[in-house]
Every structure is written in structure tokens, then in C-alpha cells.
mmCIF file of C-alpha atoms in Angstrom:
data_model
loop_
_atom_site.group_PDB
_atom_site.id
_atom_site.type_symbol
_atom_site.label_atom_id
_atom_site.label_comp_id
_atom_site.label_asym_id
_atom_site.label_seq_id
_atom_site.Cartn_x
_atom_site.Cartn_y
_atom_site.Cartn_z
ATOM 1 C CA MET A 422 -26.350 -12.101 80.304
ATOM 2 C CA ASN A 423 -24.182 -11.841 77.375
ATOM 3 C CA PHE A 424 -27.281 -12.324 75.281
ATOM 4 C CA LEU A 425 -29.022 -9.315 76.366
ATOM 5 C CA SER A 426 -26.054 -7.148 74.336
ATOM 6 C CA ASN A 427 -26.865 -9.454 71.451
ATOM 7 C CA LYS A 428 -27.908 -7.603 68.158
ATOM 8 C CA TYR A 429 -30.699 -9.304 67.142
ATOM 9 C CA PHE A 430 -32.044 -9.352 70.574
ATOM 10 C CA LEU A 431 -32.182 -6.176 70.762
ATOM 11 C CA LEU A 432 -34.026 -5.605 67.364
ATOM 12 C CA ILE A 433 -36.574 -8.121 68.504
ATOM 13 C CA LEU A 434 -36.687 -6.229 71.874
ATOM 14 C CA ARG A 435 -37.355 -2.897 69.805
ATOM 15 C CA LEU A 436 -39.014 -4.035 67.453
ATOM 16 C CA ILE A 437 -41.911 -5.792 70.791
ATOM 17 C CA VAL A 438 -41.867 -2.867 72.799
ATOM 18 C CA GLY A 439 -41.901 -0.810 69.293
ATOM 19 C CA GLY A 440 -45.140 -2.464 67.811
ATOM 20 C CA THR A 441 -46.492 -2.957 71.054
ATOM 21 C CA PHE A 442 -46.807 1.148 72.265
ATOM 22 C CA LEU A 443 -47.409 2.052 67.972
ATOM 23 C CA TYR A 444 -50.868 -0.493 68.614
ATOM 24 C CA ALA A 445 -51.579 1.295 71.404
ATOM 25 C CA CYS A 446 -51.161 4.715 70.884
ATOM 26 C CA LEU A 447 -53.617 4.364 67.298
ATOM 27 C CA ASP A 448 -57.244 4.250 69.188
ATOM 28 C CA LYS A 449 -55.682 6.827 71.149
ATOM 29 C CA LEU A 450 -55.040 8.999 67.727
ATOM 30 C CA LEU A 451 -58.629 7.960 66.551
ATOM 31 C CA ASN A 452 -60.516 8.379 68.976
ATOM 32 C CA GLN A 453 -59.001 11.485 71.880
ATOM 33 C CA GLU A 454 -62.235 12.895 72.917
ATOM 34 C CA LEU A 455 -62.764 8.636 74.124
ATOM 35 C CA PHE A 456 -59.161 9.091 75.430
ATOM 36 C CA ALA A 457 -59.475 12.471 77.432
ATOM 37 C CA LYS A 458 -62.696 11.356 79.056
ATOM 38 C CA ALA A 459 -60.347 7.570 79.415
ATOM 39 C CA ILE A 460 -57.718 10.787 81.277
ATOM 40 C CA PHE A 461 -61.025 11.876 83.463
ATOM 41 C CA ASN A 462 -62.032 8.889 84.796
ATOM 42 C CA TYR A 463 -58.607 8.485 86.445
ATOM 43 C CA LYS A 464 -59.506 11.582 88.312
ATOM 44 C CA PHE A 465 -55.782 12.739 89.316
ATOM 45 C CA LEU A 466 -54.966 15.793 86.601
ATOM 46 C CA PRO A 467 -56.537 19.108 86.920
ATOM 47 C CA ASP A 468 -58.986 19.591 84.522
ATOM 48 C CA VAL A 469 -57.403 21.561 82.624
ATOM 49 C CA PHE A 470 -54.481 19.641 81.710
ATOM 50 C CA ILE A 471 -56.294 16.908 80.463
ATOM 51 C CA ASN A 472 -57.815 18.070 76.686
ATOM 52 C CA ILE A 473 -53.721 19.241 76.433
ATOM 53 C CA PHE A 474 -52.054 15.528 77.222
ATOM 54 C CA ALA A 475 -54.644 13.797 75.195
ATOM 55 C CA ILE A 476 -53.274 15.411 72.440
ATOM 56 C CA VAL A 477 -49.782 15.590 73.133
ATOM 57 C CA ILE A 478 -49.761 12.458 74.993
ATOM 58 C CA PRO A 479 -51.021 10.087 71.948
ATOM 59 C CA TYR A 480 -48.293 11.525 69.388
ATOM 60 C CA ILE A 481 -45.051 11.681 72.140
ATOM 61 C CA GLU A 482 -46.301 7.418 72.162
ATOM 62 C CA LEU A 483 -46.595 7.527 68.341
ATOM 63 C CA THR A 484 -43.294 8.612 67.534
ATOM 64 C CA ALA A 485 -41.114 7.630 70.252
ATOM 65 C CA SER A 486 -42.381 4.415 69.384
ATOM 66 C CA VAL A 487 -41.782 5.338 65.368
ATOM 67 C CA PHE A 488 -38.253 5.939 66.534
ATOM 68 C CA LEU A 489 -37.250 2.982 68.359
ATOM 69 C CA ILE A 490 -38.950 0.301 65.872
ATOM 70 C CA LEU A 491 -36.303 2.559 62.806
ATOM 71 C CA GLY A 492 -33.800 2.456 65.465
ATOM 72 C CA ILE A 493 -33.184 6.588 65.782
ATOM 73 C CA PHE A 494 -32.732 8.346 68.659
ATOM 74 C CA LYS A 495 -32.617 4.409 70.553
ATOM 75 C CA ARG A 496 -31.973 6.438 73.944
ATOM 76 C CA GLY A 497 -34.159 8.951 73.506
ATOM 77 C CA SER A 498 -36.993 7.222 72.414
ATOM 78 C CA SER A 499 -36.992 3.808 74.874
ATOM 79 C CA PHE A 500 -36.124 6.908 77.615
ATOM 80 C CA VAL A 501 -39.237 8.497 77.065
ATOM 81 C CA ILE A 502 -40.909 5.108 76.520
ATOM 82 C CA ILE A 503 -39.769 4.426 80.754
ATOM 83 C CA VAL A 504 -41.338 7.301 81.473
ATOM 84 C CA LEU A 505 -44.455 7.200 80.183
ATOM 85 C CA LEU A 506 -44.546 3.605 81.270
ATOM 86 C CA ILE A 507 -43.441 4.101 84.822
ATOM 87 C CA VAL A 508 -46.926 6.744 84.424
ATOM 88 C CA PHE A 509 -48.943 4.312 82.941
ATOM 89 C CA ILE A 510 -48.420 2.236 86.075
ATOM 90 C CA ILE A 511 -48.663 4.599 88.764
ATOM 91 C CA SER A 512 -51.745 5.696 87.796
ATOM 92 C CA LEU A 513 -53.149 2.193 86.900
ATOM 93 C CA THR A 514 -52.023 0.561 90.132
ATOM 94 C CA GLN A 515 -53.609 3.678 91.971
ATOM 95 C CA ALA A 516 -56.793 3.293 89.749
ATOM 96 C CA TYR A 517 -56.594 -0.244 90.842
ATOM 97 C CA ALA A 518 -55.993 0.554 94.679
ATOM 98 C CA ARG A 519 -58.745 2.590 94.446
ATOM 99 C CA GLY A 520 -61.250 0.200 93.082
ATOM 100 C CA LEU A 521 -62.360 2.819 90.014
ATOM 101 C CA ASP A 522 -64.615 1.200 87.887
ATOM 102 C CA ILE A 523 -62.645 2.606 84.934
ATOM 103 C CA SER A 524 -60.778 2.062 81.171
ATOM 104 C CA CYS A 525 -57.536 2.131 81.535
ATOM 105 C CA GLY A 526 -57.312 3.966 78.675
ATOM 106 C CA CYS A 527 -54.361 1.420 77.224
ATOM 107 C CA PHE A 528 -55.146 -0.563 74.459
ATOM 108 C CA SER A 529 -59.019 0.387 73.206
ATOM 109 C CA LEU A 530 -61.126 2.707 75.180
ATOM 110 C CA GLU A 531 -63.756 1.082 75.983
ATOM 111 C CA THR A 532 -64.852 2.320 78.918
ATOM 112 C CA VAL A 533 -66.042 -0.501 81.249
ATOM 113 C CA SER A 534 -63.403 -2.452 82.447
ATOM 114 C CA GLU A 535 -62.937 -5.252 85.495
ATOM 115 C CA LYS A 536 -60.461 -4.990 88.182
ATOM 116 C CA SER A 537 -58.573 -7.885 86.300
ATOM 117 C CA ASP A 538 -58.048 -6.414 83.308
ATOM 118 C CA ILE A 539 -56.103 -3.319 84.838
ATOM 119 C CA LEU A 540 -54.047 -5.991 86.952
ATOM 120 C CA LEU A 541 -53.053 -7.820 83.730
ATOM 121 C CA ARG A 542 -52.849 -4.022 82.349
ATOM 122 C CA ILE A 543 -49.911 -3.786 84.540
ATOM 123 C CA ILE A 544 -48.059 -7.211 84.855
ATOM 124 C CA GLU A 545 -48.439 -6.132 80.459
ATOM 125 C CA ASP A 546 -46.530 -3.156 81.413
ATOM 126 C CA ILE A 547 -43.979 -4.080 84.215
ATOM 127 C CA PHE A 548 -42.400 -6.462 81.669
ATOM 128 C CA LEU A 549 -42.581 -3.584 78.793
ATOM 129 C CA LEU A 550 -40.206 -1.721 81.060
ATOM 130 C CA ILE A 551 -37.780 -4.230 81.572
ATOM 131 C CA GLY A 552 -38.256 -4.596 77.956
ATOM 132 C CA SER A 553 -37.243 -0.273 77.477
ATOM 133 C CA PHE A 554 -35.195 -0.563 80.593
ATOM 134 C CA ILE A 555 -32.716 -3.219 78.537
ATOM 135 C CA ILE A 556 -33.004 -1.339 75.390
ATOM 136 C CA PHE A 557 -31.938 1.742 76.942
ATOM 137 C CA ILE A 558 -28.788 0.963 78.677
ATOM 138 C CA LYS A 559 -27.757 -1.784 76.478
ATOM 139 C CA SER A 560 -27.794 1.336 73.579
ATOM 140 C CA LYS A 561 -25.718 3.187 75.714
ATOM 141 C CA THR A 562 -22.540 0.244 75.529
ATOM 142 C CA ILE A 563 -23.189 -0.711 72.342
ATOM 143 C CA ILE A 564 -22.232 2.957 71.176
ATOM 144 C CA LYS A 565 -19.407 3.141 73.836
ATOM 145 C CA GLN A 566 -18.054 0.187 72.312
ATOM 146 C CA GLU A 567 -18.155 1.861 68.482
ATOM 147 C CA ARG A 568 -16.430 4.433 69.571
ATOM 148 C CA GLN A 569 -13.766 2.168 71.211
ATOM 149 C CA GLN A 570 -13.321 0.314 68.149
ATOM 150 C CA MET B 1329 -23.711 11.909 76.710
ATOM 151 C CA LYS B 1330 -26.052 13.360 78.651
ATOM 152 C CA ARG B 1331 -26.189 16.025 76.752
ATOM 153 C CA SER B 1332 -27.445 14.155 73.591
ATOM 154 C CA LEU B 1333 -30.242 12.129 75.656
ATOM 155 C CA LEU B 1334 -31.696 15.625 76.134
ATOM 156 C CA LYS B 1335 -31.596 16.233 72.986
ATOM 157 C CA GLU B 1336 -32.903 13.248 71.672
ATOM 158 C CA ILE B 1337 -35.903 13.515 74.751
ATOM 159 C CA ILE B 1338 -36.732 17.329 73.467
ATOM 160 C CA ILE B 1339 -36.580 16.371 69.890
ATOM 161 C CA ILE B 1340 -39.018 13.911 70.729
ATOM 162 C CA ILE B 1341 -41.291 16.303 72.663
ATOM 163 C CA CYS B 1342 -40.993 18.819 70.299
ATOM 164 C CA ILE B 1343 -42.645 16.427 67.070
ATOM 165 C CA SER B 1344 -45.106 15.438 69.555
ATOM 166 C CA VAL B 1345 -46.314 18.839 70.388
ATOM 167 C CA PHE B 1346 -46.118 20.061 67.126
ATOM 168 C CA LEU B 1347 -47.862 16.784 65.654
ATOM 169 C CA GLY B 1348 -50.517 16.894 68.537
ATOM 170 C CA PHE B 1349 -51.773 20.349 67.337
ATOM 171 C CA THR B 1350 -51.299 21.020 64.363
ATOM 172 C CA VAL B 1351 -53.419 17.859 63.739
ATOM 173 C CA ASN B 1352 -55.951 18.351 66.506
ATOM 174 C CA PHE B 1353 -56.320 21.484 64.487
ATOM 175 C CA PHE B 1354 -57.158 20.524 61.217
ATOM 176 C CA SER B 1355 -58.525 17.358 62.101
ATOM 177 C CA PRO B 1356 -62.519 16.967 61.889
ATOM 178 C CA ASN B 1357 -62.867 15.755 65.132
ATOM 179 C CA LYS B 1358 -60.623 18.071 67.463
ATOM 180 C CA ILE B 1359 -60.936 18.673 70.778
ATOM 181 C CA PRO B 1360 -61.347 21.966 72.834
ATOM 182 C CA LEU B 1361 -57.489 22.765 74.631
ATOM 183 C CA VAL B 1362 -59.311 23.515 77.788
ATOM 184 C CA GLN B 1363 -62.762 21.392 78.507
ATOM 185 C CA ASP B 1364 -65.191 21.540 81.444
ATOM 186 C CA TYR B 1365 -65.216 18.561 82.973
ATOM 187 C CA SER B 1366 -67.404 19.290 85.885
ATOM 188 C CA SER B 1367 -70.788 19.543 83.727
ATOM 189 C CA ARG B 1368 -70.618 16.022 83.932
ATOM 190 C CA TYR B 1369 -71.856 16.260 86.825
ATOM 191 C CA ILE B 1370 -74.415 18.843 87.318
ATOM 192 C CA VAL B 1371 -77.557 18.003 88.328
ATOM 193 C CA ASP B 1372 -80.539 19.381 86.659
ATOM 194 C CA SER B 1373 -82.918 20.987 89.381
ATOM 195 C CA THR B 1374 -85.438 21.657 86.238
ATOM 196 C CA SER B 1375 -85.927 18.472 85.647
ATOM 197 C CA SER B 1376 -88.996 17.848 88.945
ATOM 198 C CA ASP B 1377 -90.522 21.398 87.561
ATOM 199 C CA LYS B 1378 -93.877 20.658 85.608
ATOM 200 C CA GLN B 1379 -92.909 22.581 82.477
ATOM 201 C CA LYS B 1380 -90.872 20.324 80.289
ATOM 202 C CA PRO B 1381 -87.228 21.607 80.598
ATOM 203 C CA VAL B 1382 -86.073 22.735 77.309
ATOM 204 C CA ARG B 1383 -84.033 20.222 75.708
ATOM 205 C CA GLN B 1384 -80.291 20.346 75.348
ATOM 206 C CA TYR B 1385 -78.565 19.026 72.320
ATOM 207 C CA THR B 1386 -74.710 17.973 72.019
ATOM 208 C CA LYS B 1387 -72.888 18.896 69.333
ATOM 209 C CA GLU B 1388 -73.728 15.361 67.383
ATOM 210 C CA GLY B 1389 -76.896 16.476 67.808
ATOM 211 C CA PHE B 1390 -78.704 13.762 69.855
ATOM 212 C CA VAL B 1391 -80.218 14.863 72.719
ATOM 213 C CA LYS B 1392 -78.557 15.693 75.975
ATOM 214 C CA PRO B 1393 -79.251 13.329 78.712
ATOM 215 C CA VAL B 1394 -80.111 14.600 82.431
ATOM 216 C CA ASN B 1395 -78.762 13.990 85.526
ATOM 217 C CA VAL B 1396 -81.231 14.046 87.730
ATOM 218 C CA LYS B 1397 -81.968 14.338 91.813
ATOM 219 C CA VAL B 1398 -82.593 11.508 93.958
ATOM 220 C CA GLN B 1399 -86.426 13.277 94.841
ATOM 221 C CA ASP B 1400 -87.282 13.237 91.177
ATOM 222 C CA VAL B 1401 -85.273 9.681 90.518
ATOM 223 C CA LYS B 1402 -88.026 8.323 93.254
ATOM 224 C CA LYS B 1403 -91.063 10.383 91.882
ATOM 225 C CA MET B 1404 -89.976 8.642 88.270
ATOM 226 C CA PHE B 1405 -89.775 5.237 89.533
ATOM 227 C CA ASP B 1406 -93.207 5.655 90.986
ATOM 228 C CA GLU B 1407 -94.873 7.105 88.382
ATOM 229 C CA GLY B 1408 -93.645 3.512 86.489
ATOM 230 C CA VAL B 1409 -91.230 5.044 84.374
ATOM 231 C CA VAL B 1410 -88.851 2.321 83.216
ATOM 232 C CA PHE B 1411 -85.046 2.028 84.556
ATOM 233 C CA ILE B 1412 -82.196 0.629 82.683
ATOM 234 C CA ASP B 1413 -78.832 -0.634 84.438
ATOM 235 C CA GLY B 1414 -75.905 -1.035 83.183
ATOM 236 C CA ARG B 1415 -73.979 -2.833 84.345
ATOM 237 C CA PRO B 1416 -73.265 -6.711 84.064
ATOM 238 C CA PRO B 1417 -75.532 -8.783 84.147
ATOM 239 C CA GLU B 1418 -73.508 -10.649 87.253
ATOM 240 C CA GLU B 1419 -74.304 -7.259 89.480
ATOM 241 C CA PHE B 1420 -77.722 -7.275 88.126
ATOM 242 C CA ALA B 1421 -78.572 -10.422 89.274
ATOM 243 C CA ALA B 1422 -76.550 -9.791 92.711
ATOM 244 C CA GLY B 1423 -79.490 -7.000 92.903
ATOM 245 C CA HIS B 1424 -80.598 -4.424 91.554
ATOM 246 C CA ILE B 1425 -83.839 -0.961 91.450
ATOM 247 C CA LYS B 1426 -87.169 -2.759 91.314
ATOM 248 C CA GLY B 1427 -88.621 -3.523 88.129
ATOM 249 C CA ALA B 1428 -84.983 -2.133 86.280
ATOM 250 C CA VAL B 1429 -84.284 -3.711 82.744
ATOM 251 C CA ASN B 1430 -80.347 -4.798 82.404
ATOM 252 C CA ILE B 1431 -78.802 -3.065 79.258
ATOM 253 C CA PRO B 1432 -74.672 -4.232 80.009
ATOM 254 C CA TYR B 1433 -73.013 -1.682 78.465
ATOM 255 C CA LYS B 1434 -70.562 -3.286 77.189
ATOM 256 C CA GLU B 1435 -71.924 -5.277 75.464
ATOM 257 C CA PHE B 1436 -74.514 -2.385 74.362
ATOM 258 C CA LYS B 1437 -71.779 0.114 73.195
ATOM 259 C CA ASP B 1438 -70.473 -2.341 70.538
ATOM 260 C CA LYS B 1439 -74.366 -2.595 68.368
ATOM 261 C CA THR B 1440 -74.777 -0.985 65.545
ATOM 262 C CA THR B 1441 -77.523 1.664 65.244
ATOM 263 C CA GLU B 1442 -79.641 -0.703 64.524
ATOM 264 C CA GLN B 1443 -79.210 -3.742 67.064
ATOM 265 C CA LYS B 1444 -79.536 -0.992 69.645
ATOM 266 C CA LEU B 1445 -83.320 0.186 68.549
ATOM 267 C CA GLU B 1446 -84.210 -3.754 68.175
ATOM 268 C CA ILE B 1447 -83.073 -3.752 72.291
ATOM 269 C CA LEU B 1448 -85.118 -0.873 73.409
ATOM 270 C CA LYS B 1449 -87.864 -0.826 71.211
ATOM 271 C CA ALA B 1450 -90.264 -1.862 73.511
ATOM 272 C CA TYR B 1451 -89.628 2.157 75.066
ATOM 273 C CA ASP B 1452 -91.326 4.926 73.822
ATOM 274 C CA LYS B 1453 -88.509 7.406 72.394
ATOM 275 C CA GLU B 1454 -90.009 10.033 73.726
ATOM 276 C CA LYS B 1455 -90.970 8.652 77.591
ATOM 277 C CA PRO B 1456 -87.530 8.854 79.662
ATOM 278 C CA LEU B 1457 -85.748 6.179 79.988
ATOM 279 C CA VAL B 1458 -83.160 5.648 83.317
ATOM 280 C CA SER B 1459 -80.009 5.160 83.117
ATOM 281 C CA TYR B 1460 -78.090 3.930 86.766
ATOM 282 C CA CYS B 1461 -75.499 1.865 87.101
ATOM 283 C CA GLY B 1462 -73.339 0.537 90.863
ATOM 284 C CA GLY B 1463 -73.095 4.157 91.974
ATOM 285 C CA GLY B 1464 -69.840 5.880 93.975
ATOM 286 C CA ASP B 1465 -67.290 5.731 91.175
ATOM 287 C CA CYS B 1466 -69.686 3.736 88.910
ATOM 288 C CA GLU B 1467 -69.569 5.905 85.056
ATOM 289 C CA ILE B 1468 -71.299 3.350 83.135
ATOM 290 C CA SER B 1469 -74.871 4.946 84.017
ATOM 291 C CA ILE B 1470 -73.056 8.413 81.556
ATOM 292 C CA ASP B 1471 -71.961 6.534 78.918
ATOM 293 C CA ASN B 1472 -75.210 3.700 78.418
ATOM 294 C CA ALA B 1473 -77.825 7.050 78.375
ATOM 295 C CA TYR B 1474 -75.380 8.793 75.508
ATOM 296 C CA GLU B 1475 -75.293 5.246 73.467
ATOM 297 C CA MET B 1476 -79.109 5.314 74.519
ATOM 298 C CA ALA B 1477 -79.911 9.147 73.033
ATOM 299 C CA LYS B 1478 -77.286 8.853 70.442
ATOM 300 C CA ALA B 1479 -79.778 5.803 69.095
ATOM 301 C CA GLY B 1480 -82.910 8.764 69.214
ATOM 302 C CA TYR B 1481 -84.477 8.653 72.434
ATOM 303 C CA ASN B 1482 -84.883 11.625 73.236
ATOM 304 C CA GLU B 1483 -85.880 11.347 77.700
ATOM 305 C CA LEU B 1484 -82.791 10.199 79.074
ATOM 306 C CA LYS B 1485 -82.178 10.679 83.075
ATOM 307 C CA ILE B 1486 -78.941 9.516 84.647
ATOM 308 C CA TYR B 1487 -79.122 9.130 88.279
ATOM 309 C CA LEU B 1488 -75.681 8.937 89.373
ATOM 310 C CA GLY B 1489 -76.009 7.833 92.984
ATOM 311 C CA GLY B 1490 -77.239 4.206 91.683
ATOM 312 C CA TYR B 1491 -77.488 1.116 92.984
ATOM 313 C CA LYS B 1492 -75.631 1.785 96.503
ATOM 314 C CA GLU B 1493 -77.876 5.078 97.408
ATOM 315 C CA TRP B 1494 -81.490 3.444 95.562
ATOM 316 C CA GLU B 1495 -80.363 0.707 98.516
ATOM 317 C CA GLU B 1496 -79.518 2.787 101.958
ATOM 318 C CA LEU B 1497 -82.391 4.462 100.898
ATOM 319 C CA GLY B 1498 -84.425 1.408 101.896
ATOM 320 C CA TYR B 1499 -86.087 1.882 98.016
ATOM 321 C CA PRO B 1500 -87.787 -0.828 96.382
ATOM 322 C CA THR B 1501 -85.384 -3.854 95.176
ATOM 323 C CA GLU B 1502 -85.178 -7.153 94.204
ATOM 324 C CA LYS B 1503 -83.158 -9.920 93.182
#
């Protein structure tokens, strides 16, 4: 598993995870009202928090993904992305299990989404989660190595 | 080590909160910090009155679709009002309210206003149209109604109970 620590492998991983997140947050940034509705559709957050989440979450995604791409705060930004992904996976899974006929609000904010779409998103998020985990863990060891030198 | 991670996370969150609220404050499409979502499900009780209820407008300037009770929906059905089914064609084919027209929301929403008007041209803008879908958690009825209202249709009614309730009540359906 040595290649996991490879500098270029980690760079590519950061670009993939950061790039995907950056792409995914743009639509939400431009259509906050629709994103708020998507959150509402998940039916797990009290109404008073919906809009605040809809305002802040896309910017957390934006900041974390830009930082990850540029290599600033690699651990912090990958950690934030890991937390977001876990939240996304949980909410998607419960929506899938409850059979909600909703949009996941993942990439584009279209309102209708088939069950298979949701399943695909869950799988996608799991892959991203694995990627960000590797970045998180390996960024730590790299810092350690640098210090040892 | 742990401390620097926490510091990084706090910085990321602070930047995001600052950016989010600032941009939202100045944005032309800004959303209120707290919004009442329950009104999406409030069923209008005045719609059954003989008197024409006062129209409400959305902030975009089109007439707001009204949620109607099942009794009123049935009354409109008996009067021959057009029913619009927003579900995908396969679900529509498996069973729908008798005489309903299938306008799948998934395709309809991406059309231009001209295309929407072309699809709806057979119907009078000032006469009621009832939008429904599968019922239960289905929200297509609401979204589809808003799309049609946005295109200039002024008498949109939403039947939240949808096909599920209609079928359970034993009202006329067809395949």
C-alpha cells in the first residue's frame, strides 16, 4: 500500500475529491432557495435550521474544496469533507430506506429523483469518503516525516 | 497536532459562515434566515366557497397555486376540470385519475416558457387545473403546479392526497 503515500497519488486524490465537491457546491450556491427545499424534502431537520444550513453548507463545501485543491489546511479541509460526506450518506440512506420521492440535492438540484439515483449517489459518496480518509491520514504522516527530516 | 486540526476546522467554518451570510445578505436571490415551511401543506379552505377567493401572489409575481381538500377536488372532477398528473409516464400508465393528462414534471421543468405554453395551449389560463402526483411523500404535484403557474396559469390547484388517496376512496381511475 506504499503508493497511497505517493505524493502524486495524493495530489490526484485531492484534485478528484476537491474538484467533485467544488462542482457539487456551485449549483447549491446559485440556487439556495432550491437547496433549502431539498433539505426540507429530507424531513430530518427542524424548519428553523433549514435556511441557515442552506446558506452556510454550500460555503463550507466551497472553502473546504478550494483549500483541498490548493493544498491549504489539508487535514482540516479533508476532515470537514469527511464529516459532510458522513452526513450526506446518512441522510441519503434514510431517505432511500424511507422511500422518499425526493431530489438528493447532491449535484444538481432537480426535484425528482429515482431510487436508483439515490443509491448511485450513496456509492459515489462512499468512494469520496474513502478518498478523503486517505488524504486525511496520509497528510498527517507526511507532516511527521517532514518533521523527522 | 490535534490543536492545529481543530484550528483549521474552526477557520474553515468561520470563513464559510462569514461568506455565506454576507453573500446572502447582498444577494438578489437572498433567502430569509428562518422560513415557515409548514405553509406548503396548508390546505385552503376558502376554495370551496362560491365566492372567488382572493388570489395570492408569490414574490416572483405569479399567482400562487392553492392546495385543495379532497372534497373540492372531487367536485372539480365532477365539473370536468382538467387534471394534470406530474408522474413519469410509466407510473401514469400503471393507473391514474380518470381523464387526467400526463405532464411529467421531470421533463416539464426544463422546458422554456414558450415550450410550456405550447404544451398547455389547450387549456384556459383563467380556468382551474388540478395538479397531482402519487400522494404520500410525493411533492411533484406542488412543483409541477408552480411551474405551470410561473408560465402564466392563474388557477392552479394542488391535490396533495394524490393518486393514492383517490384510488383508496374508490373514485374513478383508468389505466
